[in-house]
mmCIF file of C-alpha atoms in Angstrom:
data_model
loop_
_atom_site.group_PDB
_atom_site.id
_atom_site.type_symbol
_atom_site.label_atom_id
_atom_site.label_comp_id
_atom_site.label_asym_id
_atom_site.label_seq_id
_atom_site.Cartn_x
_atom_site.Cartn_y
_atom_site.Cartn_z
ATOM 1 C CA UNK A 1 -3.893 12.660 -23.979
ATOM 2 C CA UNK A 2 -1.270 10.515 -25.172
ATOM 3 C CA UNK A 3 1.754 11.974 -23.039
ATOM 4 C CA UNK A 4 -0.501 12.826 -20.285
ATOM 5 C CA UNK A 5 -0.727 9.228 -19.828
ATOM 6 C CA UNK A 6 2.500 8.414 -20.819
ATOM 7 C CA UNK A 7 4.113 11.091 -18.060
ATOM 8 C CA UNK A 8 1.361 9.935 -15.234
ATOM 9 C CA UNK A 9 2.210 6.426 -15.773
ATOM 10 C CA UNK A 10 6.306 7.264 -15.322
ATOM 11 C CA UNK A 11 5.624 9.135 -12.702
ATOM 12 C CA UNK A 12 4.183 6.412 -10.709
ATOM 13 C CA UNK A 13 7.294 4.036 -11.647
ATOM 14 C CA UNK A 14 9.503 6.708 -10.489
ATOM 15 C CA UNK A 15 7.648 6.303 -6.642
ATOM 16 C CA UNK A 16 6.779 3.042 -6.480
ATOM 17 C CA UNK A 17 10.778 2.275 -7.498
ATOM 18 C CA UNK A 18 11.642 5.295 -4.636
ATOM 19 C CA UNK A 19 9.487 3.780 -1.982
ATOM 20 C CA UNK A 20 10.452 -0.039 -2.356
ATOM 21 C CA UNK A 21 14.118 1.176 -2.130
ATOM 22 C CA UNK A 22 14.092 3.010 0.697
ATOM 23 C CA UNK A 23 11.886 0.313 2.464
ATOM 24 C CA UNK A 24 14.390 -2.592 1.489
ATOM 25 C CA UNK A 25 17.423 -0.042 3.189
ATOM 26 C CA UNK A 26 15.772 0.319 5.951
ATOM 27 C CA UNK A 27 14.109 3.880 6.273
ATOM 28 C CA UNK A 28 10.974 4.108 8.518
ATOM 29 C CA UNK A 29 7.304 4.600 6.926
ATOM 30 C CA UNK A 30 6.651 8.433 7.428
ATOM 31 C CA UNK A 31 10.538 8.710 5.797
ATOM 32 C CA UNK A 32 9.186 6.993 2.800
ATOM 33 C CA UNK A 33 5.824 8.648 2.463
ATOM 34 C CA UNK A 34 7.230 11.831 3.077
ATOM 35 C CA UNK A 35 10.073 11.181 -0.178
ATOM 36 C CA UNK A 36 7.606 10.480 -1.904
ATOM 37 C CA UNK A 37 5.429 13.460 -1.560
ATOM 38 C CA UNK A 38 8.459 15.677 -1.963
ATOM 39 C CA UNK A 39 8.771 13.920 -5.664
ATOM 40 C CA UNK A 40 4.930 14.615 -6.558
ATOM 41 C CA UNK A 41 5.455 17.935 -5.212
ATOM 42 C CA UNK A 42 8.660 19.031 -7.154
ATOM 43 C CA UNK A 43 6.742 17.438 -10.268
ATOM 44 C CA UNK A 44 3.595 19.103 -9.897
ATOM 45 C CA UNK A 45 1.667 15.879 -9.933
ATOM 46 C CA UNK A 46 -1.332 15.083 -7.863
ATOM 47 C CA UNK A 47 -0.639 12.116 -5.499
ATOM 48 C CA UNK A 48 -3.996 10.139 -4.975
ATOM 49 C CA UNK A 49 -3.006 7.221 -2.653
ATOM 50 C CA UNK A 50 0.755 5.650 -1.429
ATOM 51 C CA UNK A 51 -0.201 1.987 0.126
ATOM 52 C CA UNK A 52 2.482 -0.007 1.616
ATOM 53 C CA UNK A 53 2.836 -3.656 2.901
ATOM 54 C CA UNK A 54 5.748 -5.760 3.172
ATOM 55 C CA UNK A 55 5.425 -6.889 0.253
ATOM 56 C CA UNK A 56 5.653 -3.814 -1.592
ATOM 57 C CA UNK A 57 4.521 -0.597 -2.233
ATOM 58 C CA UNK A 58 1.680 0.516 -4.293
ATOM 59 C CA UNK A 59 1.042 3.761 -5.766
ATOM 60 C CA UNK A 60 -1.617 5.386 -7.725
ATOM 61 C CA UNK A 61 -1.703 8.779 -9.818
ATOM 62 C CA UNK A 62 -4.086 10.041 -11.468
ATOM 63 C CA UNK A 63 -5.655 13.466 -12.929
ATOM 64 C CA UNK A 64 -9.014 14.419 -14.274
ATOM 65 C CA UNK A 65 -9.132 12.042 -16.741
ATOM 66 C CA UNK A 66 -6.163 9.816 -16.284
ATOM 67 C CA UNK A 67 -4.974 7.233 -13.482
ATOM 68 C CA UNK A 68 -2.712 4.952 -13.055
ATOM 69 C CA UNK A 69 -1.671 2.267 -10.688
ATOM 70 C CA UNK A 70 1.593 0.683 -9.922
ATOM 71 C CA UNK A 71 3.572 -1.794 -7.560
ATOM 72 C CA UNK A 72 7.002 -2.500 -6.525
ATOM 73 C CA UNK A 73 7.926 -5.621 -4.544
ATOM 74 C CA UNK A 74 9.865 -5.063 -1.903
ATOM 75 C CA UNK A 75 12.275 -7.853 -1.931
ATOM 76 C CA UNK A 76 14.520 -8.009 1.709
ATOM 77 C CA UNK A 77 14.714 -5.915 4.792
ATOM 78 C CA UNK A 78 18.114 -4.760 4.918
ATOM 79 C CA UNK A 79 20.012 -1.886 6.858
ATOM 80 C CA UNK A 80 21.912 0.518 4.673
ATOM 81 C CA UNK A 81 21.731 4.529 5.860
ATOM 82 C CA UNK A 82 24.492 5.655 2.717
ATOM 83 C CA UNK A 83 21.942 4.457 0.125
ATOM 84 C CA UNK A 84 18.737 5.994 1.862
ATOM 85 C CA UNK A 85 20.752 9.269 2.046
ATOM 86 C CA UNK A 86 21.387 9.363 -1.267
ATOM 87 C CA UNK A 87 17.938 8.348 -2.578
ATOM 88 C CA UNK A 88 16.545 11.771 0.122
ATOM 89 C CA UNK A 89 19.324 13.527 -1.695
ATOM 90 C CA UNK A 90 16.796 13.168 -5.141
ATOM 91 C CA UNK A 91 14.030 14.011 -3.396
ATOM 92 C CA UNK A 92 15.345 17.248 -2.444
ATOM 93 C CA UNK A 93 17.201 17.969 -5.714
ATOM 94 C CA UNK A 94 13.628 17.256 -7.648
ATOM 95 C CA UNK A 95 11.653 19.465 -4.691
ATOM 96 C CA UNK A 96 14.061 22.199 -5.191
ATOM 97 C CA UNK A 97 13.273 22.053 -9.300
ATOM 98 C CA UNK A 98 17.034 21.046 -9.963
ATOM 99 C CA UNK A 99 15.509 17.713 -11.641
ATOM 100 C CA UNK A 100 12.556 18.120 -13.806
ATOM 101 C CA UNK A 101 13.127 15.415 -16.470
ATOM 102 C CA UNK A 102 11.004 12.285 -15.290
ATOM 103 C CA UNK A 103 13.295 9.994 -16.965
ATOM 104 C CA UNK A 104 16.441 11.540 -15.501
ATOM 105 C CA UNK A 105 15.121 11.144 -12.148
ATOM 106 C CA UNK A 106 13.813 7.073 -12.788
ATOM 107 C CA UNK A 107 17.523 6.317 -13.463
ATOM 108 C CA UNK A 108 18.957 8.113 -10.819
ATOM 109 C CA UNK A 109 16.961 6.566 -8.332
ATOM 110 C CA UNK A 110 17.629 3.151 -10.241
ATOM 111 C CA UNK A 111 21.341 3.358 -9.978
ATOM 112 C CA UNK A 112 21.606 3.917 -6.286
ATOM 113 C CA UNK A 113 22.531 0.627 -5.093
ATOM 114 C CA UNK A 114 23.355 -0.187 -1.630
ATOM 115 C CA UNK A 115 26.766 -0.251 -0.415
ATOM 116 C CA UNK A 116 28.755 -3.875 -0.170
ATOM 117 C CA UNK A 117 30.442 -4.090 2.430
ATOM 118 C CA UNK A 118 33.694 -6.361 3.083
ATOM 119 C CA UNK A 119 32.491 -9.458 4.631
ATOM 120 C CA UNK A 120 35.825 -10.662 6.163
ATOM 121 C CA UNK A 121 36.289 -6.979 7.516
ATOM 122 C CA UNK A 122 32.338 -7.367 9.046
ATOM 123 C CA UNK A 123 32.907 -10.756 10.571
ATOM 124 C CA UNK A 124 36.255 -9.187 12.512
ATOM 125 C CA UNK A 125 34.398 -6.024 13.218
ATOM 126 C CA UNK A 126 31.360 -7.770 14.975
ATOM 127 C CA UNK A 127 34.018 -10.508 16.605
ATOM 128 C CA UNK A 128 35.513 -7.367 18.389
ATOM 129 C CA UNK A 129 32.478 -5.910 19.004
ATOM 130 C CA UNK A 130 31.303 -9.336 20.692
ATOM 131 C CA UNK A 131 34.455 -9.473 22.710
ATOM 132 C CA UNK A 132 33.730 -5.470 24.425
ATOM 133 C CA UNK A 133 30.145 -7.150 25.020
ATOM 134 C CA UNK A 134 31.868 -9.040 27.304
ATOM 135 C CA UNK A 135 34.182 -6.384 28.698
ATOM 136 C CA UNK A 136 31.915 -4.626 29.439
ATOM 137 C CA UNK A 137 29.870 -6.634 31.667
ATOM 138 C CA UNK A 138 32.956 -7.428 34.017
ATOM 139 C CA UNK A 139 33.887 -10.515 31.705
ATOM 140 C CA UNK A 140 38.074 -10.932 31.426
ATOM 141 C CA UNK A 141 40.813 -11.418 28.666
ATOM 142 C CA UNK A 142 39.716 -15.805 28.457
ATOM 143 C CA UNK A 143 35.934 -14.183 27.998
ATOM 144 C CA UNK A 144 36.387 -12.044 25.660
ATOM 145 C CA UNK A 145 39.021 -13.991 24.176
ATOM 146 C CA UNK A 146 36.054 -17.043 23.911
ATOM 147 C CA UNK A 147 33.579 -13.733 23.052
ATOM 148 C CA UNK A 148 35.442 -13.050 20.181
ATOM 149 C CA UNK A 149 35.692 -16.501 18.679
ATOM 150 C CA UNK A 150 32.220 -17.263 18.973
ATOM 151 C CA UNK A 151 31.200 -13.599 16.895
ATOM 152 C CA UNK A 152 33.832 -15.058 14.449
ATOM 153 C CA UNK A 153 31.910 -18.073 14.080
ATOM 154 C CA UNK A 154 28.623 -16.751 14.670
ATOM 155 C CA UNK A 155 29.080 -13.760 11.669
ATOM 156 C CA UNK A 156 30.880 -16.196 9.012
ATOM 157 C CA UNK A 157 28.010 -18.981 9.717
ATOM 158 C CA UNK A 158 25.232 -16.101 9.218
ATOM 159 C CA UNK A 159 26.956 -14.727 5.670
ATOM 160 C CA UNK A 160 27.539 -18.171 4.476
ATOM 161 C CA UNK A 161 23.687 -19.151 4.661
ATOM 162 C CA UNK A 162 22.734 -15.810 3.530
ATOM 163 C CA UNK A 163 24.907 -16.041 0.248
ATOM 164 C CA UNK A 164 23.388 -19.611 -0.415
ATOM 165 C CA UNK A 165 19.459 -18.286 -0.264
ATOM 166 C CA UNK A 166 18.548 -19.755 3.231
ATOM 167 C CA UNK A 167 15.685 -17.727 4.724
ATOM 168 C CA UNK A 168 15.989 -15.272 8.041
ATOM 169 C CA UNK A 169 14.945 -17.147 10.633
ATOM 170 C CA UNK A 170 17.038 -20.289 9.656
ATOM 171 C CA UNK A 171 19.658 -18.336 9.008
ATOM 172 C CA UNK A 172 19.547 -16.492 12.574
ATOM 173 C CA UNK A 173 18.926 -19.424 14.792
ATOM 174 C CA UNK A 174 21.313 -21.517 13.384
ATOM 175 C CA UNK A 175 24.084 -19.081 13.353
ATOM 176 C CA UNK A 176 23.385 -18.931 17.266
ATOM 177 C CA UNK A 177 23.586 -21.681 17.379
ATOM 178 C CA UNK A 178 27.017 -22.517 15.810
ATOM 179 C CA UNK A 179 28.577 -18.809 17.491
ATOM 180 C CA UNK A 180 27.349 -20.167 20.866
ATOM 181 C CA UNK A 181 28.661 -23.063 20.370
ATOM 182 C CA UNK A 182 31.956 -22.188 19.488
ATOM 183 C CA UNK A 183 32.556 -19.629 22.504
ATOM 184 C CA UNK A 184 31.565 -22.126 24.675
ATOM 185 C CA UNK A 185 33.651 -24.885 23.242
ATOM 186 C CA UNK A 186 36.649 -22.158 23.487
ATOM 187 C CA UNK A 187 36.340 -21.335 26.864
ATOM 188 C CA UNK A 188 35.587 -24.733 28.445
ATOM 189 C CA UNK A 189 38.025 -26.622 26.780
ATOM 190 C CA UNK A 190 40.303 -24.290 25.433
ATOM 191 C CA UNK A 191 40.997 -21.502 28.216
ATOM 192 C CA UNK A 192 39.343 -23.182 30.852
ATOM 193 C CA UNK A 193 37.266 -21.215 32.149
ATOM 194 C CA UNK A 194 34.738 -21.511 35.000
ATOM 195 C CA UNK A 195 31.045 -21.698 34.708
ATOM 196 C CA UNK A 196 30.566 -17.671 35.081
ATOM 197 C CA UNK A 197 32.968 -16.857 32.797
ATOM 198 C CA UNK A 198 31.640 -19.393 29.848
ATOM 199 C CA UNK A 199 28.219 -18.636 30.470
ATOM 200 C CA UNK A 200 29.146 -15.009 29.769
ATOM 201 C CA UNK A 201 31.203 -15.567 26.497
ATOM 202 C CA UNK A 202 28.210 -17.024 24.822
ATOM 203 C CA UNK A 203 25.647 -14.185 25.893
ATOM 204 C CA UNK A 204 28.260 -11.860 24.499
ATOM 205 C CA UNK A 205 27.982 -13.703 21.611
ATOM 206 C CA UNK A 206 24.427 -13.978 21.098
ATOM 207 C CA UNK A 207 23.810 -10.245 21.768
ATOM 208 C CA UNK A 208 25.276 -9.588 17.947
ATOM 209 C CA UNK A 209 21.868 -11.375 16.665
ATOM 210 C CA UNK A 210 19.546 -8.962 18.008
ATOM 211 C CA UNK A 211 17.903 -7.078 15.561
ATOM 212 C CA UNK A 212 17.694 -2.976 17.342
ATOM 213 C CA UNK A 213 17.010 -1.390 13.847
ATOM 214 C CA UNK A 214 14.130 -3.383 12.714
ATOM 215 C CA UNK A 215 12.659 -2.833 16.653
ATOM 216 C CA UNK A 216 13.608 0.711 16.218
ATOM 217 C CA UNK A 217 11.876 1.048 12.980
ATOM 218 C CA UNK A 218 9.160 -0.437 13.853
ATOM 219 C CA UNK A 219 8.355 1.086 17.303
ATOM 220 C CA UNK A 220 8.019 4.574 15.564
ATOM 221 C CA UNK A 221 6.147 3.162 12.660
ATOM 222 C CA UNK A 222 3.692 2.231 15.571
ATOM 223 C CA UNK A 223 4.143 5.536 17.518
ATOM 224 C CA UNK A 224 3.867 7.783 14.109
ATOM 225 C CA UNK A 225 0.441 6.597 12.963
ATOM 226 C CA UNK A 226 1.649 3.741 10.727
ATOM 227 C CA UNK A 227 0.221 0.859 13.110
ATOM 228 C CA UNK A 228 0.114 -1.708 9.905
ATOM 229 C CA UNK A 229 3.547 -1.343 8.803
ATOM 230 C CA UNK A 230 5.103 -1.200 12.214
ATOM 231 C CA UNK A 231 3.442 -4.216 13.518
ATOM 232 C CA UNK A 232 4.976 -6.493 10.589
ATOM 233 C CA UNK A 233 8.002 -4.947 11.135
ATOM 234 C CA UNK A 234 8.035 -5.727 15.065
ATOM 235 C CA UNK A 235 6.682 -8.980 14.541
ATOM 236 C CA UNK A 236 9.896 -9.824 11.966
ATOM 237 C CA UNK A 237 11.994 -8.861 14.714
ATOM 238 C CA UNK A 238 10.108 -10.739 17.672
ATOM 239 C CA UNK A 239 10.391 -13.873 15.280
ATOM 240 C CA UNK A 240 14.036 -13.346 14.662
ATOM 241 C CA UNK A 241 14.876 -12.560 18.191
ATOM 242 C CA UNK A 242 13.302 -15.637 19.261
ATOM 243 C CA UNK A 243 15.018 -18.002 16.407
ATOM 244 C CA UNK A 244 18.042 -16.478 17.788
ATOM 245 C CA UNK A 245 16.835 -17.171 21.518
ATOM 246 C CA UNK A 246 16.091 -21.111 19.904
ATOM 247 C CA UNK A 247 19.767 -21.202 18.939
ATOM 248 C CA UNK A 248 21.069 -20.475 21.758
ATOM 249 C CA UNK A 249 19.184 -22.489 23.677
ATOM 250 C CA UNK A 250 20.378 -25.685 21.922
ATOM 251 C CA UNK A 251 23.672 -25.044 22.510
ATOM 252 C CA UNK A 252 23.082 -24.398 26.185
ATOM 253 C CA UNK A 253 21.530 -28.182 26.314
ATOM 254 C CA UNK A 254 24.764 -29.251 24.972
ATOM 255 C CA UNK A 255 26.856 -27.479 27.633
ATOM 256 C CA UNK A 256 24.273 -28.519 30.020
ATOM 257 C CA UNK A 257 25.009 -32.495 29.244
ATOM 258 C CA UNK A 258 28.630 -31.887 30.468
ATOM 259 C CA UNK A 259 30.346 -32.010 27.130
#
């Protein structure tokens, strides 16, 4: 009775950790569920009931005569597709009966950590990326030029803040803010550009604030039967989207006082 309880009671620490991983890397509802399910299965465990918020996930097991119930926080929504591959890669190792041990599996899950990415490498990366915005809506060398310096800005302003604790939607309309800013400081003062050209730079710039993934993410939530889930997911984005849209419009009242 013991190690029945014992072994039920990993067993839901082993999904709640799963679920609240994949969730905080980004992976859409029915991925998670479905992860999980492939663990109970490969186990041989009866799943009674997966709930998840965004808060965290909450799972309980139980048998005949034990159950157990157990909850994960889910601490950020983040984007990271290497560490959700690997955690599926579990799932299907423990399906396929290649990983039986419960404890085995716990720490395998446990050491898959998302991937850090070089920050100064991301901030040039998006800065480029800002700069073919432009390009490709008909903008020229001074745009792109001003595009660029305003991702620069925008993408070291948005790390900073999110290294020193500062919550989402601070982080994203200020960093509008500041990116806008900059491109439009750039092009008016520094290339010279004309009204079209400036007005461009700074949409170019804004367009690396708006969150596709979480909208993705949650539109299927919504679509696949997970109407909860995908509606806090789709509100996050609306409310970053528009602290980004607040950003930007500040520093549009600047450039509209003639500075």
């Amino acid at each position: 009775m013991e190690d029945t309880s014992k072994n039920i009671r990993q067993v839901a620490k082993v999904l709640s950790l799963l679920g609240s991983k994949m969730a905080q890397n980004g992976a859409e509802t029915r991925l998670i569920i479905q992860s999980m399910k492939m663990i109970q299965k490969g186990l041989g465990i009866p799943l009674s009931q997966i709930g998840m918020t965004r808060r965290g996930i909450i799972v309980r097991v139980d048998n005949e005569t034990v159950q157990e119930i157990h909850f994960t926080e889910i601490k950020n929504l983040g984007i990271n597709m290497s560490c959700i591959t690997n955690l599926h890669k579990i799932c299907l190792a423990v399906e396929k009966g290649e990983l039986t041990d419960i404890n085995e599996i716990y720490e395998k899950i446990d050491k898959v950590q998302s991937i850090a990415y070089n920050k100064i490498a991301l901030v040039f990366i998006e800065a480029i990326a800002a700069a073919l915005f432009s390009y490709l809506n008909g903008g020229n060398v001074n745009v792109g030029i001003a595009a660029f310096v305003g991702g620069m800005a925008l993408m070291s302003t948005r790390f900073i803040l999110h290294s020193r604790g500062f919550f989402d939607i601070f982080i994203s309309m200020t960093a509008a803010f500041v990116g806008c800013m900059s491109a439009f400081l750039t092009s008016k003062y520094a290339l010279h550009s004309n009204i079209a050209e400036t007005n461009l730079s700074i949409i170019a710039t804004t367009l690396l604030l708006v969150p596709g993934f979480p909208f993705i993410n949650g539109f299927l939530d919504v679509f696949k039967g997970y109407t909860d889930i995908g509606m806090v997911r789709l509100t996050h984005a609306f409310v970053l989207t528009f602290a980004a849209a607040f950003g930007l419009l500040g520093a549009l009242w600047f450039k509209s006082l003639g500075l």
